[in-house]
Amino acid sequence: MHYLKQTRLLVASFGILLFCLNSSFVSAQSKDEIINGSYLVSFGRFANSSELSYWRQNVGSKNVQQMVANHKDYLRSNSAEREQAIRRSYMDAFGWQPSADELKYWSGQNKTYAELLQNHVQNWLNVYPDKKSHVIKQSYYKVFGRTANADELKYWMGQATCSYAQYVAIHSTWKLNNQKSSSLTRVNPNLKNNNGISTSSFSPTIGAQVVAAGGLNVIAPGGGNVVAAGGLN
């Protein structure tokens, strides 16, 4: 009986240890999601190793929105980081770099990557059919090595407007399944620099925080809280 009690105590203790380790793992995961979500919204990229290391110690109880507010102050004071965010927003929205005038204009606005992306998608691609058509054709050429045909173009023009990065991620998902065309679907969350685009998925909680922080246009359509961008690492 004494041996059985000891065994039960050991099992119970082991179970508590596993629970604690699992809780710590989940907590670390949540921190990294908050950090990376805030970096994606702010800069159009994930945090690098030194940034992750720093914020794991300093994120505290901040959510994605609060972290983005902090990063926006940093963008205001760092012209190089601000310029890179602008360049990433153009590449991910349109598939091309901004002109010198566009770069100069947006450099004076202190917008996050997500704010810039929203402008490009909602105020340009969604307003000017020729620009949306061009981006769709360009995304097909990038992934399938050809332009979209008339039926494909008609289909995508009738769908909600996506960024170039999202179109490429959708097409790449289909191509990985040996398809020669694509339609709206859930994006593969594990693309790594596939046709210049990488993807990653967030938990529903962090996905909602990313959207609340202005990142609606970085979440790929089709569900799963998958983000698609050129700057993910």
C-alpha positions as a LaTeX table, in Angstrom:
\begin{tabular}{lrrr}
\hline
Residue & $x$ (\AA) & $y$ (\AA) & $z$ (\AA) \\
\hline
Met1 & 0.00 & 0.00 & 0.00 \\
His2 & 2.83 & 2.37 & 0.85 \\
Tyr3 & 4.41 & 1.64 & $-2.55$ \\
Leu4 & 1.11 & 2.36 & $-4.32$ \\
Lys5 & 0.80 & 5.70 & $-2.53$ \\
Gln6 & 4.32 & 6.64 & $-3.59$ \\
Thr7 & 3.56 & 5.65 & $-7.17$ \\
Arg8 & 0.37 & 7.72 & $-7.19$ \\
Leu9 & 2.25 & 10.69 & $-5.78$ \\
Leu10 & 4.92 & 10.35 & $-8.46$ \\
Val11 & 2.30 & 10.11 & $-11.20$ \\
Ala12 & 0.42 & 13.11 & $-9.80$ \\
Ser13 & 3.64 & 15.11 & $-9.51$ \\
Phe14 & 4.64 & 14.15 & $-13.05$ \\
Gly15 & 1.21 & 15.23 & $-14.28$ \\
Ile16 & 1.58 & 18.61 & $-12.56$ \\
Leu17 & 5.04 & 19.00 & $-14.08$ \\
Leu18 & 3.71 & 18.22 & $-17.55$ \\
Phe19 & 0.88 & 20.71 & $-17.04$ \\
Cys20 & 3.33 & 23.41 & $-15.95$ \\
Leu21 & 5.66 & 22.71 & $-18.87$ \\
Asn22 & 2.75 & 22.75 & $-21.28$ \\
Ser23 & 1.43 & 26.01 & $-19.80$ \\
Ser24 & 4.87 & 27.58 & $-20.18$ \\
Phe25 & 5.06 & 26.38 & $-23.78$ \\
Val26 & 1.63 & 27.81 & $-24.60$ \\
Ser27 & 2.57 & 31.08 & $-22.89$ \\
Ala28 & 5.78 & 31.29 & $-24.93$ \\
Gln29 & 3.83 & 30.55 & $-28.09$ \\
Ser30 & 1.30 & 33.27 & $-27.26$ \\
Lys31 & 4.07 & 35.79 & $-26.64$ \\
Asp32 & 5.72 & 35.00 & $-29.96$ \\
Glu33 & 2.38 & 35.29 & $-31.76$ \\
Ile34 & 1.72 & 38.69 & $-30.20$ \\
Ile35 & 5.22 & 39.87 & $-31.06$ \\
Asn36 & 5.15 & 38.56 & $-34.63$ \\
Gly37 & 1.59 & 39.75 & $-35.18$ \\
Ser38 & 2.54 & 43.25 & $-34.11$ \\
Tyr39 & 5.66 & 43.25 & $-36.28$ \\
Leu40 & 3.71 & 42.08 & $-39.30$ \\
Val41 & 1.09 & 44.82 & $-38.88$ \\
Ser42 & 3.72 & 47.48 & $-38.24$ \\
Phe43 & 6.62 & 46.54 & $-40.50$ \\
Gly44 & 5.38 & 43.86 & $-42.91$ \\
Arg45 & 7.75 & 41.26 & $-41.48$ \\
Phe46 & 8.19 & 39.02 & $-38.48$ \\
Ala47 & 10.54 & 39.90 & $-35.64$ \\
Asn48 & 14.13 & 38.72 & $-36.01$ \\
Ser49 & 15.83 & 36.62 & $-33.33$ \\
Ser50 & 17.20 & 39.55 & $-31.33$ \\
Glu51 & 13.86 & 41.38 & $-31.46$ \\
Leu52 & 12.05 & 38.23 & $-30.32$ \\
Ser53 & 14.51 & 37.78 & $-27.48$ \\
Tyr54 & 14.03 & 41.37 & $-26.34$ \\
Trp55 & 10.24 & 41.39 & $-26.49$ \\
Arg56 & 9.84 & 38.00 & $-24.83$ \\
Gln57 & 11.25 & 39.71 & $-21.75$ \\
Asn58 & 9.33 & 42.96 & $-22.20$ \\
Val59 & 5.98 & 42.27 & $-23.84$ \\
Gly60 & 4.30 & 41.86 & $-20.44$ \\
Ser61 & 0.52 & 41.94 & $-20.79$ \\
Lys62 & 0.51 & 43.96 & $-24.02$ \\
Asn63 & $-1.75$ & 42.81 & $-26.84$ \\
Val64 & $-1.07$ & 43.23 & $-30.55$ \\
Gln65 & $-2.72$ & 46.67 & $-30.72$ \\
Gln66 & $-0.64$ & 48.00 & $-27.83$ \\
Met67 & 2.53 & 46.63 & $-29.38$ \\
Val68 & 1.65 & 48.25 & $-32.71$ \\
Ala69 & 1.23 & 51.61 & $-30.98$ \\
Asn70 & 4.75 & 51.20 & $-29.61$ \\
His71 & 6.15 & 50.23 & $-33.02$ \\
Lys72 & 4.46 & 53.22 & $-34.64$ \\
Asp73 & 6.47 & 55.51 & $-32.38$ \\
Tyr74 & 9.58 & 53.67 & $-33.55$ \\
Leu75 & 8.57 & 54.09 & $-37.19$ \\
Arg76 & 8.22 & 57.82 & $-36.63$ \\
Ser77 & 11.82 & 58.05 & $-35.43$ \\
Asn78 & 13.43 & 55.59 & $-37.84$ \\
Ser79 & 13.32 & 56.63 & $-41.49$ \\
Ala80 & 15.08 & 53.48 & $-42.73$ \\
Glu81 & 12.52 & 51.16 & $-41.11$ \\
Arg82 & 9.72 & 53.39 & $-42.37$ \\
Glu83 & 11.06 & 53.18 & $-45.92$ \\
Gln84 & 11.30 & 49.39 & $-45.76$ \\
Ala85 & 7.69 & 49.15 & $-44.55$ \\
Ile86 & 6.59 & 51.27 & $-47.51$ \\
Arg87 & 8.55 & 49.14 & $-49.96$ \\
Arg88 & 7.13 & 45.92 & $-48.52$ \\
Ser89 & 3.59 & 47.31 & $-48.71$ \\
Tyr90 & 4.01 & 48.10 & $-52.42$ \\
Met91 & 5.57 & 44.74 & $-53.22$ \\
Asp92 & 2.89 & 42.84 & $-51.31$ \\
Ala93 & $-0.02$ & 44.91 & $-52.65$ \\
Phe94 & 1.04 & 45.38 & $-56.27$ \\
Gly95 & 4.11 & 43.23 & $-56.92$ \\
Trp96 & 6.31 & 46.22 & $-57.70$ \\
Gln97 & 8.39 & 48.84 & $-55.91$ \\
Pro98 & 7.11 & 52.38 & $-55.23$ \\
Ser99 & 8.31 & 55.23 & $-57.39$ \\
Ala100 & 10.59 & 57.89 & $-55.92$ \\
Asp101 & 7.63 & 60.26 & $-55.56$ \\
Glu102 & 5.47 & 57.61 & $-53.88$ \\
Leu103 & 8.27 & 56.75 & $-51.50$ \\
Lys104 & 8.77 & 60.41 & $-50.65$ \\
Tyr105 & 5.06 & 60.98 & $-50.09$ \\
Trp106 & 4.48 & 57.99 & $-47.83$ \\
Ser107 & 7.69 & 58.58 & $-45.90$ \\
Gly108 & 6.07 & 61.72 & $-44.55$ \\
Gln109 & 2.87 & 59.97 & $-43.42$ \\
Asn110 & 4.17 & 57.62 & $-40.69$ \\
Lys111 & 1.82 & 54.78 & $-41.64$ \\
Thr112 & 2.24 & 51.18 & $-40.58$ \\
Tyr113 & 2.69 & 48.48 & $-43.20$ \\
Ala114 & $-0.92$ & 47.35 & $-42.62$ \\
Glu115 & $-2.27$ & 50.89 & $-43.02$ \\
Leu116 & $-0.35$ & 51.26 & $-46.26$ \\
Leu117 & $-1.51$ & 47.88 & $-47.51$ \\
Gln118 & $-5.11$ & 48.76 & $-46.72$ \\
Asn119 & $-4.76$ & 51.98 & $-48.69$ \\
His120 & $-3.26$ & 50.18 & $-51.67$ \\
Val121 & $-5.92$ & 47.46 & $-51.72$ \\
Gln122 & $-9.02$ & 49.47 & $-50.80$ \\
Asn123 & $-8.26$ & 52.80 & $-52.48$ \\
Trp124 & $-6.45$ & 51.55 & $-55.58$ \\
Leu125 & $-6.99$ & 47.91 & $-56.49$ \\
Asn126 & $-10.59$ & 47.97 & $-55.31$ \\
Val127 & $-11.35$ & 51.25 & $-57.08$ \\
Tyr128 & $-9.50$ & 50.89 & $-60.38$ \\
Pro129 & $-10.40$ & 47.69 & $-62.28$ \\
Asp130 & $-7.41$ & 48.02 & $-64.61$ \\
Lys131 & $-5.01$ & 47.96 & $-61.65$ \\
Lys132 & $-6.74$ & 44.96 & $-60.08$ \\
Ser133 & $-6.69$ & 43.18 & $-63.43$ \\
His134 & $-3.00$ & 43.90 & $-63.85$ \\
Val135 & $-2.16$ & 42.51 & $-60.41$ \\
Ile136 & $-4.21$ & 39.35 & $-61.05$ \\
Lys137 & $-2.44$ & 38.77 & $-64.37$ \\
Gln138 & 0.92 & 39.43 & $-62.76$ \\
Ser139 & 0.21 & 36.95 & $-59.96$ \\
Tyr140 & $-0.67$ & 34.25 & $-62.51$ \\
Tyr141 & 2.52 & 34.91 & $-64.40$ \\
Lys142 & 4.54 & 34.71 & $-61.19$ \\
Val143 & 3.15 & 31.31 & $-60.17$ \\
Phe144 & 2.02 & 29.60 & $-63.38$ \\
Gly145 & 4.38 & 31.26 & $-65.85$ \\
Arg146 & 1.51 & 32.64 & $-67.93$ \\
Thr147 & $-1.08$ & 35.37 & $-67.76$ \\
Ala148 & $-4.62$ & 34.66 & $-66.57$ \\
Asn149 & $-6.99$ & 33.66 & $-69.37$ \\
Ala150 & $-10.34$ & 35.40 & $-69.93$ \\
Asp151 & $-12.33$ & 33.02 & $-67.71$ \\
Glu152 & $-9.79$ & 33.15 & $-64.89$ \\
Leu153 & $-9.63$ & 36.92 & $-65.04$ \\
Lys154 & $-13.43$ & 37.18 & $-65.01$ \\
Tyr155 & $-13.60$ & 34.88 & $-61.98$ \\
Trp156 & $-11.04$ & 36.80 & $-59.92$ \\
Met157 & $-12.40$ & 40.20 & $-60.90$ \\
Gly158 & $-15.71$ & 39.04 & $-59.42$ \\
Gln159 & $-14.14$ & 38.09 & $-56.10$ \\
Ala160 & $-13.26$ & 40.35 & $-53.18$ \\
Thr161 & $-10.05$ & 42.22 & $-53.94$ \\
Cys162 & $-6.85$ & 40.67 & $-52.62$ \\
Ser163 & $-3.30$ & 41.90 & $-52.47$ \\
Tyr164 & $-0.70$ & 40.58 & $-54.89$ \\
Ala165 & 0.85 & 38.57 & $-52.03$ \\
Gln166 & $-2.49$ & 36.92 & $-51.27$ \\
Tyr167 & $-3.12$ & 36.06 & $-54.92$ \\
Val168 & 0.34 & 34.50 & $-55.17$ \\
Ala169 & $-0.22$ & 32.54 & $-51.94$ \\
Ile170 & $-3.56$ & 31.21 & $-53.23$ \\
His171 & $-2.11$ & 30.24 & $-56.61$ \\
Ser172 & 0.92 & 28.64 & $-54.94$ \\
Thr173 & $-1.38$ & 26.55 & $-52.75$ \\
Trp174 & $-3.10$ & 25.19 & $-55.85$ \\
Lys175 & 0.14 & 24.64 & $-57.72$ \\
Leu176 & 1.51 & 22.55 & $-54.84$ \\
Asn177 & $-1.46$ & 20.26 & $-55.51$ \\
Asn178 & $-0.41$ & 19.99 & $-59.17$ \\
Gln179 & $-3.19$ & 22.28 & $-60.36$ \\
Lys180 & $-2.70$ & 24.56 & $-63.36$ \\
Ser181 & $-5.16$ & 27.21 & $-62.22$ \\
Ser182 & $-6.75$ & 28.33 & $-58.97$ \\
Ser183 & $-9.85$ & 29.63 & $-57.23$ \\
Leu184 & $-10.57$ & 31.08 & $-53.82$ \\
Thr185 & $-9.50$ & 28.62 & $-51.15$ \\
Arg186 & $-7.81$ & 28.38 & $-47.77$ \\
Val187 & $-4.14$ & 29.21 & $-48.16$ \\
Asn188 & $-1.42$ & 26.72 & $-47.26$ \\
Pro189 & $-0.03$ & 28.08 & $-43.95$ \\
Asn190 & 3.45 & 26.64 & $-44.49$ \\
Leu191 & 4.70 & 28.36 & $-47.64$ \\
Lys192 & 8.33 & 29.38 & $-47.23$ \\
Asn193 & 9.50 & 31.90 & $-49.80$ \\
Asn194 & 7.32 & 30.16 & $-52.37$ \\
Asn195 & 7.31 & 32.43 & $-55.42$ \\
Gly196 & 8.64 & 35.14 & $-53.11$ \\
Ile197 & 5.79 & 34.79 & $-50.60$ \\
Ser198 & 5.70 & 33.11 & $-47.20$ \\
Thr199 & 2.71 & 32.26 & $-45.04$ \\
Ser200 & 2.06 & 31.52 & $-41.40$ \\
Ser201 & $-1.01$ & 30.94 & $-39.26$ \\
Phe202 & $-2.09$ & 32.59 & $-36.03$ \\
Ser203 & $-4.44$ & 31.31 & $-33.36$ \\
Pro204 & $-7.99$ & 32.70 & $-33.62$ \\
Thr205 & $-7.33$ & 35.00 & $-30.65$ \\
Ile206 & $-4.18$ & 36.54 & $-32.11$ \\
Gly207 & $-5.72$ & 36.59 & $-35.58$ \\
Ala208 & $-8.54$ & 38.72 & $-34.18$ \\
Gln209 & $-6.02$ & 41.02 & $-32.51$ \\
Val210 & $-4.13$ & 41.40 & $-35.80$ \\
Val211 & $-7.37$ & 42.42 & $-37.52$ \\
Ala212 & $-8.28$ & 44.80 & $-34.67$ \\
Ala213 & $-4.84$ & 46.39 & $-34.99$ \\
Gly214 & $-5.52$ & 47.20 & $-38.65$ \\
Gly215 & $-4.27$ & 44.00 & $-40.23$ \\
Leu216 & $-7.42$ & 42.88 & $-42.04$ \\
Asn217 & $-5.67$ & 42.96 & $-45.41$ \\
Val218 & $-2.75$ & 40.82 & $-44.23$ \\
Ile219 & $-5.09$ & 37.92 & $-43.36$ \\
Ala220 & $-5.54$ & 35.73 & $-46.42$ \\
Pro221 & $-9.12$ & 34.93 & $-47.49$ \\
Gly222 & $-10.48$ & 31.43 & $-47.04$ \\
Gly223 & $-10.18$ & 31.13 & $-43.26$ \\
Gly224 & $-7.58$ & 29.73 & $-40.91$ \\
Asn225 & $-6.10$ & 33.09 & $-39.82$ \\
Val226 & $-3.31$ & 32.63 & $-42.35$ \\
Val227 & $-1.14$ & 35.63 & $-43.17$ \\
Ala228 & 0.69 & 36.03 & $-46.46$ \\
Ala229 & 3.50 & 38.47 & $-47.14$ \\
Gly230 & 6.92 & 38.75 & $-48.69$ \\
Gly231 & 8.63 & 39.75 & $-45.46$ \\
Leu232 & 7.83 & 36.73 & $-43.28$ \\
Asn233 & 10.88 & 34.83 & $-42.10$ \\
\hline
\end{tabular}
